[in-house]
mmCIF file of C-alpha atoms in Angstrom:
data_model
loop_
_atom_site.group_PDB
_atom_site.id
_atom_site.type_symbol
_atom_site.label_atom_id
_atom_site.label_comp_id
_atom_site.label_asym_id
_atom_site.label_seq_id
_atom_site.Cartn_x
_atom_site.Cartn_y
_atom_site.Cartn_z
ATOM 1 C CA UNK A 1 -220.439 196.440 33.569
ATOM 2 C CA UNK A 2 -223.093 193.655 34.676
ATOM 3 C CA UNK A 3 -225.832 192.282 31.931
ATOM 4 C CA UNK A 4 -228.132 189.807 31.731
ATOM 5 C CA UNK A 5 -226.206 188.319 28.764
ATOM 6 C CA UNK A 6 -222.988 188.892 30.264
ATOM 7 C CA UNK A 7 -223.727 186.216 32.763
ATOM 8 C CA UNK A 8 -226.849 184.570 31.513
ATOM 9 C CA UNK A 9 -224.875 181.877 29.697
ATOM 10 C CA UNK A 10 -223.134 180.255 33.038
ATOM 11 C CA UNK A 11 -226.842 180.763 34.929
ATOM 12 C CA UNK A 12 -228.171 178.598 33.077
ATOM 13 C CA UNK A 13 -225.438 176.023 32.259
ATOM 14 C CA UNK A 14 -225.697 175.269 36.783
ATOM 15 C CA UNK A 15 -228.207 173.105 37.969
ATOM 16 C CA UNK A 16 -230.307 175.153 40.442
ATOM 17 C CA UNK A 17 -228.780 173.385 43.717
ATOM 18 C CA UNK A 18 -230.661 175.186 47.047
ATOM 19 C CA UNK A 19 -231.562 173.191 49.467
ATOM 20 C CA UNK A 20 -234.033 173.918 51.787
ATOM 21 C CA UNK A 21 -232.186 174.251 55.786
ATOM 22 C CA UNK A 22 -235.482 173.541 57.747
ATOM 23 C CA UNK A 23 -238.668 173.493 56.410
ATOM 24 C CA UNK A 24 -239.795 176.499 58.397
ATOM 25 C CA UNK A 25 -238.931 179.002 55.819
ATOM 26 C CA UNK A 26 -237.058 182.074 58.087
ATOM 27 C CA UNK A 27 -239.311 184.654 56.759
ATOM 28 C CA UNK A 28 -243.054 183.758 55.206
ATOM 29 C CA UNK A 29 -245.658 186.624 53.545
ATOM 30 C CA UNK A 30 -248.197 185.237 54.093
ATOM 31 C CA UNK A 31 -251.317 187.977 51.614
ATOM 32 C CA UNK A 32 -249.821 191.275 53.245
ATOM 33 C CA UNK A 33 -252.004 194.071 51.516
ATOM 34 C CA UNK A 34 -250.234 197.425 52.899
ATOM 35 C CA UNK A 35 -252.245 201.172 52.240
ATOM 36 C CA UNK A 36 -251.216 204.576 53.025
ATOM 37 C CA UNK A 37 -253.921 207.582 53.678
ATOM 38 C CA UNK A 38 -254.129 210.595 51.128
ATOM 39 C CA UNK A 39 -256.572 212.860 50.524
ATOM 40 C CA UNK A 40 -258.607 210.937 47.662
ATOM 41 C CA UNK A 41 -258.879 207.841 50.139
ATOM 42 C CA UNK A 42 -257.056 204.812 51.425
ATOM 43 C CA UNK A 43 -254.362 203.445 48.277
ATOM 44 C CA UNK A 44 -252.522 200.103 48.834
ATOM 45 C CA UNK A 45 -249.051 200.012 47.628
ATOM 46 C CA UNK A 46 -249.137 196.291 48.445
ATOM 47 C CA UNK A 47 -251.825 194.137 47.236
ATOM 48 C CA UNK A 48 -252.415 190.443 48.755
ATOM 49 C CA UNK A 49 -248.350 189.061 48.707
ATOM 50 C CA UNK A 50 -247.344 186.046 49.264
ATOM 51 C CA UNK A 51 -243.210 185.670 49.637
ATOM 52 C CA UNK A 52 -241.154 182.140 51.283
ATOM 53 C CA UNK A 53 -237.659 182.513 51.653
ATOM 54 C CA UNK A 54 -235.391 179.866 53.500
ATOM 55 C CA UNK A 55 -231.776 180.319 55.563
ATOM 56 C CA UNK A 56 -229.046 180.434 53.320
ATOM 57 C CA UNK A 57 -231.179 181.690 50.388
ATOM 58 C CA UNK A 58 -230.939 184.617 48.531
ATOM 59 C CA UNK A 59 -234.920 186.319 46.654
ATOM 60 C CA UNK A 60 -235.354 189.268 44.262
ATOM 61 C CA UNK A 61 -238.361 191.896 44.144
ATOM 62 C CA UNK A 62 -238.043 192.959 40.213
ATOM 63 C CA UNK A 63 -240.100 195.201 39.359
ATOM 64 C CA UNK A 64 -240.813 198.547 37.670
ATOM 65 C CA UNK A 65 -241.141 201.945 40.338
ATOM 66 C CA UNK A 66 -243.784 201.700 41.915
ATOM 67 C CA UNK A 67 -244.628 197.603 41.799
ATOM 68 C CA UNK A 68 -244.168 197.686 45.220
ATOM 69 C CA UNK A 69 -240.643 196.153 46.301
ATOM 70 C CA UNK A 70 -239.864 199.213 48.478
ATOM 71 C CA UNK A 71 -242.772 198.953 50.530
ATOM 72 C CA UNK A 72 -242.228 195.442 50.388
ATOM 73 C CA UNK A 73 -239.804 196.351 52.874
ATOM 74 C CA UNK A 74 -240.717 198.824 54.794
ATOM 75 C CA UNK A 75 -243.825 196.373 56.223
ATOM 76 C CA UNK A 76 -241.322 194.001 57.234
ATOM 77 C CA UNK A 77 -239.124 196.083 59.075
ATOM 78 C CA UNK A 78 -242.254 198.042 60.291
ATOM 79 C CA UNK A 79 -240.817 200.952 58.629
ATOM 80 C CA UNK A 80 -243.921 203.334 57.477
ATOM 81 C CA UNK A 81 -244.639 205.522 57.743
ATOM 82 C CA UNK A 82 -247.484 207.360 59.363
ATOM 83 C CA UNK A 83 -249.684 207.681 56.702
ATOM 84 C CA UNK A 84 -249.476 203.573 56.159
ATOM 85 C CA UNK A 85 -250.824 200.529 57.654
ATOM 86 C CA UNK A 86 -251.186 196.770 57.407
ATOM 87 C CA UNK A 87 -254.020 195.822 56.451
ATOM 88 C CA UNK A 88 -254.740 192.191 55.920
ATOM 89 C CA UNK A 89 -252.687 189.097 56.461
ATOM 90 C CA UNK A 90 -249.485 187.906 58.525
ATOM 91 C CA UNK A 91 -245.332 188.544 58.600
ATOM 92 C CA UNK A 92 -243.803 185.065 59.981
ATOM 93 C CA UNK A 93 -240.138 185.422 61.235
ATOM 94 C CA UNK A 94 -239.260 181.463 62.506
ATOM 95 C CA UNK A 95 -242.252 180.888 63.015
ATOM 96 C CA UNK A 96 -243.613 184.093 64.685
ATOM 97 C CA UNK A 97 -245.626 186.804 63.367
ATOM 98 C CA UNK A 98 -244.004 190.102 64.597
ATOM 99 C CA UNK A 99 -246.841 191.488 63.190
ATOM 100 C CA UNK A 100 -248.978 190.964 67.102
ATOM 101 C CA UNK A 101 -245.137 191.276 68.784
ATOM 102 C CA UNK A 102 -244.763 194.499 70.777
ATOM 103 C CA UNK A 103 -243.035 197.691 69.596
ATOM 104 C CA UNK A 104 -239.929 196.894 72.015
ATOM 105 C CA UNK A 105 -239.758 193.161 70.428
ATOM 106 C CA UNK A 106 -240.008 194.871 67.102
ATOM 107 C CA UNK A 107 -237.271 197.440 67.113
ATOM 108 C CA UNK A 108 -235.069 194.270 68.202
ATOM 109 C CA UNK A 109 -235.690 192.455 65.930
ATOM 110 C CA UNK A 110 -235.159 194.851 63.474
ATOM 111 C CA UNK A 111 -231.303 195.371 63.383
ATOM 112 C CA UNK A 112 -230.502 192.235 64.919
ATOM 113 C CA UNK A 113 -232.397 189.341 63.624
ATOM 114 C CA UNK A 114 -232.768 191.146 60.162
ATOM 115 C CA UNK A 115 -231.684 194.559 59.002
ATOM 116 C CA UNK A 116 -231.689 197.513 55.658
ATOM 117 C CA UNK A 117 -229.073 198.766 53.968
ATOM 118 C CA UNK A 118 -230.744 201.241 51.720
ATOM 119 C CA UNK A 119 -230.496 202.511 48.357
ATOM 120 C CA UNK A 120 -228.093 205.695 48.750
ATOM 121 C CA UNK A 121 -226.400 205.549 51.365
ATOM 122 C CA UNK A 122 -225.580 210.073 51.340
ATOM 123 C CA UNK A 123 -229.543 209.970 53.157
ATOM 124 C CA UNK A 124 -228.681 207.267 55.469
ATOM 125 C CA UNK A 125 -225.706 208.132 57.167
ATOM 126 C CA UNK A 126 -225.165 211.655 59.610
ATOM 127 C CA UNK A 127 -222.701 214.073 57.498
ATOM 128 C CA UNK A 128 -222.162 215.141 61.270
ATOM 129 C CA UNK A 129 -221.022 212.984 62.833
ATOM 130 C CA UNK A 130 -218.201 210.746 61.359
ATOM 131 C CA UNK A 131 -218.241 207.334 60.336
ATOM 132 C CA UNK A 132 -216.734 205.881 63.070
ATOM 133 C CA UNK A 133 -218.750 207.990 66.018
ATOM 134 C CA UNK A 134 -221.769 206.892 63.816
ATOM 135 C CA UNK A 135 -221.162 202.958 63.551
ATOM 136 C CA UNK A 136 -219.511 202.834 67.604
ATOM 137 C CA UNK A 137 -223.229 203.910 68.487
ATOM 138 C CA UNK A 138 -225.282 202.017 66.234
ATOM 139 C CA UNK A 139 -222.609 198.686 67.831
ATOM 140 C CA UNK A 140 -223.107 199.755 71.245
ATOM 141 C CA UNK A 141 -227.538 200.150 70.943
ATOM 142 C CA UNK A 142 -227.243 196.477 69.529
ATOM 143 C CA UNK A 143 -224.398 195.403 71.253
ATOM 144 C CA UNK A 144 -223.835 197.326 74.676
ATOM 145 C CA UNK A 145 -220.534 197.046 74.237
ATOM 146 C CA UNK A 146 -218.257 199.965 76.238
ATOM 147 C CA UNK A 147 -217.058 202.728 73.780
ATOM 148 C CA UNK A 148 -212.992 200.306 73.729
ATOM 149 C CA UNK A 149 -214.909 197.515 72.673
ATOM 150 C CA UNK A 150 -217.559 198.900 70.191
ATOM 151 C CA UNK A 151 -214.773 200.635 68.690
ATOM 152 C CA UNK A 152 -212.603 197.126 67.995
ATOM 153 C CA UNK A 153 -216.123 195.919 66.225
ATOM 154 C CA UNK A 154 -216.934 198.622 64.306
ATOM 155 C CA UNK A 155 -213.070 198.760 62.961
ATOM 156 C CA UNK A 156 -213.172 194.813 61.848
ATOM 157 C CA UNK A 157 -217.244 195.064 60.201
ATOM 158 C CA UNK A 158 -215.113 198.423 58.363
ATOM 159 C CA UNK A 159 -212.522 194.731 57.158
ATOM 160 C CA UNK A 160 -215.103 192.780 57.499
ATOM 161 C CA UNK A 161 -217.057 194.749 54.159
ATOM 162 C CA UNK A 162 -213.273 195.098 52.779
ATOM 163 C CA UNK A 163 -212.606 198.484 53.291
ATOM 164 C CA UNK A 164 -208.366 199.709 53.738
ATOM 165 C CA UNK A 165 -207.248 200.914 55.967
ATOM 166 C CA UNK A 166 -210.289 200.680 58.597
ATOM 167 C CA UNK A 167 -209.128 202.368 61.510
ATOM 168 C CA UNK A 168 -208.171 205.866 59.527
ATOM 169 C CA UNK A 169 -212.224 205.524 57.524
ATOM 170 C CA UNK A 170 -213.044 205.655 60.851
ATOM 171 C CA UNK A 171 -211.726 209.137 61.219
ATOM 172 C CA UNK A 172 -214.088 210.412 57.937
ATOM 173 C CA UNK A 173 -216.918 212.245 57.569
ATOM 174 C CA UNK A 174 -219.258 210.344 55.219
ATOM 175 C CA UNK A 175 -218.734 212.938 52.096
ATOM 176 C CA UNK A 176 -215.250 211.723 52.154
ATOM 177 C CA UNK A 177 -216.095 208.622 51.242
ATOM 178 C CA UNK A 178 -217.217 207.971 48.297
ATOM 179 C CA UNK A 179 -220.615 205.856 46.956
ATOM 180 C CA UNK A 180 -219.584 202.315 47.114
ATOM 181 C CA UNK A 181 -217.231 202.881 50.260
ATOM 182 C CA UNK A 182 -220.094 204.871 52.320
ATOM 183 C CA UNK A 183 -222.038 201.609 51.336
ATOM 184 C CA UNK A 184 -220.041 199.830 52.723
ATOM 185 C CA UNK A 185 -220.012 201.145 55.679
ATOM 186 C CA UNK A 186 -224.280 201.232 55.627
ATOM 187 C CA UNK A 187 -223.710 197.035 54.846
ATOM 188 C CA UNK A 188 -221.009 197.107 57.762
ATOM 189 C CA UNK A 189 -223.695 198.960 60.113
ATOM 190 C CA UNK A 190 -226.058 196.116 59.530
ATOM 191 C CA UNK A 191 -224.011 193.050 59.600
ATOM 192 C CA UNK A 192 -223.484 194.529 63.215
ATOM 193 C CA UNK A 193 -226.308 193.236 65.442
ATOM 194 C CA UNK A 194 -225.733 189.623 62.776
ATOM 195 C CA UNK A 195 -228.156 189.197 61.346
ATOM 196 C CA UNK A 196 -230.313 186.705 59.615
ATOM 197 C CA UNK A 197 -231.616 188.138 57.690
ATOM 198 C CA UNK A 198 -230.109 190.992 54.870
ATOM 199 C CA UNK A 199 -232.961 193.509 53.216
ATOM 200 C CA UNK A 200 -231.244 195.586 50.869
ATOM 201 C CA UNK A 201 -232.994 197.530 48.561
ATOM 202 C CA UNK A 202 -231.684 198.913 45.187
ATOM 203 C CA UNK A 203 -228.890 198.864 46.682
ATOM 204 C CA UNK A 204 -226.644 199.506 44.377
ATOM 205 C CA UNK A 205 -228.371 200.836 41.318
ATOM 206 C CA UNK A 206 -226.502 204.879 42.469
ATOM 207 C CA UNK A 207 -222.762 202.784 41.685
ATOM 208 C CA UNK A 208 -221.211 202.626 38.954
ATOM 209 C CA UNK A 209 -220.670 200.044 36.629
ATOM 210 C CA UNK A 210 -217.520 198.356 38.604
ATOM 211 C CA UNK A 211 -218.091 199.543 42.591
ATOM 212 C CA UNK A 212 -221.773 197.316 41.307
ATOM 213 C CA UNK A 213 -219.664 194.609 40.822
ATOM 214 C CA UNK A 214 -217.739 194.506 43.607
ATOM 215 C CA UNK A 215 -220.403 195.270 45.970
ATOM 216 C CA UNK A 216 -222.382 192.595 44.028
ATOM 217 C CA UNK A 217 -219.321 189.576 45.608
ATOM 218 C CA UNK A 218 -219.586 192.047 48.594
ATOM 219 C CA UNK A 219 -222.101 190.604 48.865
ATOM 220 C CA UNK A 220 -222.161 187.691 48.207
ATOM 221 C CA UNK A 221 -218.924 186.062 50.075
ATOM 222 C CA UNK A 222 -220.626 187.699 53.136
ATOM 223 C CA UNK A 223 -223.663 186.284 53.144
ATOM 224 C CA UNK A 224 -221.927 182.635 52.236
ATOM 225 C CA UNK A 225 -219.403 183.685 55.357
ATOM 226 C CA UNK A 226 -222.199 184.615 57.890
ATOM 227 C CA UNK A 227 -224.989 182.710 56.235
ATOM 228 C CA UNK A 228 -228.027 184.350 56.319
ATOM 229 C CA UNK A 229 -230.036 184.884 53.805
ATOM 230 C CA UNK A 230 -231.359 187.517 51.347
ATOM 231 C CA UNK A 231 -233.897 189.768 49.977
ATOM 232 C CA UNK A 232 -232.673 191.652 47.071
ATOM 233 C CA UNK A 233 -234.483 194.211 45.528
ATOM 234 C CA UNK A 234 -233.268 195.837 42.164
ATOM 235 C CA UNK A 235 -235.219 196.349 38.711
ATOM 236 C CA UNK A 236 -232.271 195.305 37.490
ATOM 237 C CA UNK A 237 -232.608 192.003 35.006
ATOM 238 C CA UNK A 238 -229.075 191.418 35.305
ATOM 239 C CA UNK A 239 -228.397 192.257 38.352
ATOM 240 C CA UNK A 240 -230.955 189.853 39.041
ATOM 241 C CA UNK A 241 -228.977 186.846 37.388
ATOM 242 C CA UNK A 242 -225.656 187.521 39.214
ATOM 243 C CA UNK A 243 -227.281 186.528 42.310
ATOM 244 C CA UNK A 244 -230.492 185.444 43.629
ATOM 245 C CA UNK A 245 -231.357 181.860 43.583
ATOM 246 C CA UNK A 246 -235.071 182.841 42.623
ATOM 247 C CA UNK A 247 -237.510 185.889 42.014
ATOM 248 C CA UNK A 248 -240.764 187.371 42.495
ATOM 249 C CA UNK A 249 -241.798 189.403 40.037
ATOM 250 C CA UNK A 250 -244.200 192.580 41.191
ATOM 251 C CA UNK A 251 -246.425 194.705 39.222
ATOM 252 C CA UNK A 252 -249.313 197.480 40.730
ATOM 253 C CA UNK A 253 -248.399 196.084 44.266
ATOM 254 C CA UNK A 254 -248.594 192.397 43.176
ATOM 255 C CA UNK A 255 -247.027 188.805 43.035
ATOM 256 C CA UNK A 256 -247.275 187.948 39.418
ATOM 257 C CA UNK A 257 -244.953 185.940 38.802
ATOM 258 C CA UNK A 258 -242.536 183.074 41.319
ATOM 259 C CA UNK A 259 -239.734 180.858 41.185
ATOM 260 C CA UNK A 260 -235.880 179.396 39.554
ATOM 261 C CA UNK A 261 -234.598 182.273 38.080
ATOM 262 C CA UNK A 262 -233.013 180.085 35.427
ATOM 263 C CA UNK A 263 -236.503 179.097 34.526
ATOM 264 C CA UNK A 264 -237.757 182.157 34.690
ATOM 265 C CA UNK A 265 -235.326 183.682 32.831
ATOM 266 C CA UNK A 266 -235.917 181.110 30.182
ATOM 267 C CA UNK A 267 -239.087 180.014 30.360
ATOM 268 C CA UNK A 268 -241.914 182.945 31.702
ATOM 269 C CA UNK A 269 -245.444 181.958 32.479
ATOM 270 C CA UNK A 270 -246.781 185.971 32.542
ATOM 271 C CA UNK A 271 -246.159 188.342 29.298
ATOM 272 C CA UNK A 272 -245.008 190.932 31.898
ATOM 273 C CA UNK A 273 -241.521 189.359 32.782
ATOM 274 C CA UNK A 274 -241.626 188.344 29.041
ATOM 275 C CA UNK A 275 -241.435 191.634 28.101
ATOM 276 C CA UNK A 276 -239.449 193.469 31.541
ATOM 277 C CA UNK A 277 -236.575 190.352 29.357
ATOM 278 C CA UNK A 278 -237.029 190.914 26.631
ATOM 279 C CA UNK A 279 -235.884 194.761 27.243
ATOM 280 C CA UNK A 280 -232.702 194.516 28.281
ATOM 281 C CA UNK A 281 -230.127 195.313 26.535
ATOM 282 C CA UNK A 282 -227.928 192.403 24.445
ATOM 283 C CA UNK A 283 -223.883 192.959 24.637
ATOM 284 C CA UNK A 284 -223.961 191.681 20.156
ATOM 285 C CA UNK A 285 -226.372 194.819 19.970
ATOM 286 C CA UNK A 286 -229.460 194.504 17.847
ATOM 287 C CA UNK A 287 -229.408 195.840 13.684
ATOM 288 C CA UNK A 288 -230.323 199.227 14.088
ATOM 289 C CA UNK A 289 -234.105 199.355 12.524
ATOM 290 C CA UNK A 290 -234.690 197.530 15.207
ATOM 291 C CA UNK A 291 -235.843 199.611 18.641
ATOM 292 C CA UNK A 292 -234.878 198.715 21.729
ATOM 293 C CA UNK A 293 -237.945 196.230 22.768
ATOM 294 C CA UNK A 294 -240.644 198.358 25.164
ATOM 295 C CA UNK A 295 -243.661 197.495 27.074
ATOM 296 C CA UNK A 296 -246.376 199.704 26.065
ATOM 297 C CA UNK A 297 -248.637 202.699 27.915
ATOM 298 C CA UNK A 298 -247.710 203.134 32.002
ATOM 299 C CA UNK A 299 -248.634 200.814 35.328
ATOM 300 C CA UNK A 300 -251.738 201.628 36.853
ATOM 301 C CA UNK A 301 -252.113 204.481 38.909
ATOM 302 C CA UNK A 302 -251.644 204.553 42.919
ATOM 303 C CA UNK A 303 -255.567 203.468 44.046
ATOM 304 C CA UNK A 304 -257.263 202.446 40.281
ATOM 305 C CA UNK A 305 -259.189 199.182 40.403
ATOM 306 C CA UNK A 306 -259.260 197.053 37.659
ATOM 307 C CA UNK A 307 -262.074 194.102 36.932
ATOM 308 C CA UNK A 308 -259.701 191.765 35.646
ATOM 309 C CA UNK A 309 -255.736 191.480 34.686
ATOM 310 C CA UNK A 310 -253.864 194.676 35.508
ATOM 311 C CA UNK A 311 -251.846 194.245 32.989
ATOM 312 C CA UNK A 312 -254.464 194.034 31.160
ATOM 313 C CA UNK A 313 -254.344 197.847 29.441
ATOM 314 C CA UNK A 314 -250.623 197.152 28.530
ATOM 315 C CA UNK A 315 -250.559 193.464 27.327
ATOM 316 C CA UNK A 316 -250.137 192.356 23.925
ATOM 317 C CA UNK A 317 -251.514 188.695 24.416
ATOM 318 C CA UNK A 318 -254.911 190.521 25.842
ATOM 319 C CA UNK A 319 -258.105 188.713 25.897
ATOM 320 C CA UNK A 320 -261.519 189.650 26.830
ATOM 321 C CA UNK A 321 -261.089 188.093 29.833
ATOM 322 C CA UNK A 322 -258.681 188.612 31.070
ATOM 323 C CA UNK A 323 -260.557 192.513 31.486
ATOM 324 C CA UNK A 324 -263.211 191.458 33.672
ATOM 325 C CA UNK A 325 -261.592 187.976 35.655
ATOM 326 C CA UNK A 326 -259.268 188.830 38.395
ATOM 327 C CA UNK A 327 -256.887 186.392 37.699
ATOM 328 C CA UNK A 328 -255.481 184.595 40.896
ATOM 329 C CA UNK A 329 -252.057 183.556 41.507
ATOM 330 C CA UNK A 330 -251.647 179.729 40.335
ATOM 331 C CA UNK A 331 -249.076 177.300 40.938
ATOM 332 C CA UNK A 332 -247.354 174.753 38.885
ATOM 333 C CA UNK A 333 -244.362 172.416 40.535
ATOM 334 C CA UNK A 334 -241.822 175.414 41.779
ATOM 335 C CA UNK A 335 -243.503 177.966 39.476
ATOM 336 C CA UNK A 336 -245.917 180.832 40.168
ATOM 337 C CA UNK A 337 -248.008 182.859 38.478
ATOM 338 C CA UNK A 338 -250.550 185.750 37.463
ATOM 339 C CA UNK A 339 -251.764 184.895 33.613
ATOM 340 C CA UNK A 340 -255.015 182.963 31.974
ATOM 341 C CA UNK A 341 -252.970 182.829 29.310
ATOM 342 C CA UNK A 342 -249.457 180.642 30.942
ATOM 343 C CA UNK A 343 -249.398 177.705 29.071
ATOM 344 C CA UNK A 344 -249.968 179.271 25.459
ATOM 345 C CA UNK A 345 -247.139 181.813 26.499
ATOM 346 C CA UNK A 346 -244.872 179.257 27.573
ATOM 347 C CA UNK A 347 -245.500 176.819 24.060
ATOM 348 C CA UNK A 348 -244.698 180.015 22.129
#
């Protein structure tokens, strides 16, 4: 079972050693806002988000359901539904604003230079076609190979993601594979274009804990082998401690804290982050009289306009200025945070 406490001891003993390979980030999201049209008007799902991801690095996006994590991924990949659009900001990939490229070039990039693995593989794979047929079709489209070469490449991809008896599995239908095997197939398809960036949207959520650990180990090994960067979306802090170099905490569509995983876990600078960490069950358990900590209340409804901090109605550290004063992100060394009482929280 992967829990925060099962890995944080080792993580805190390590030194954050990631070194930037270039002064130019692989991915740089600058002030991105994504809105959706609804009968009641436009709703902002992502609000002025800034992210930086370097080559070979793993960045985890963390937050409750509805915080804007998945919408951020869809925005990067250009997969927003017809009701969604980017209202402001830029997305730089290798120094190029991908929001300004042609639709043809964007399609080429999303599958070659960057690829995405979704949460539930059964909804991504076509149940009517064999696994091999789907991988071969994707490889031929992306790499321009012949049928024979594409089948050979498909087998190599299944070997790469550690699917046993790969030739036989090419002839299997999705329903004939376990959930873990189906997710490995989706990872194989994502790797077909040799991406520089892999976006994984909660790829282990639907799996049992044993298979979850295997998939995380596979992703780490593939990242090291291929040298790709990874943007990992999750609400599981145990997974974050297991796989990520840095983490970005999102709340109500906004970035509220960002920094190296070790630093954020050991000294959160935003009450929401501290609440998420306190909510994680421990292996040692707690006295029977002590209830597991929960963050009170619920997040703001989509489209709700607040005068101050979005987390203020649920915050134990709230003061009057938090309710009526817009709170901007502050930067302190390798950390950034959105809180007026960050210094007091850190000192406590």
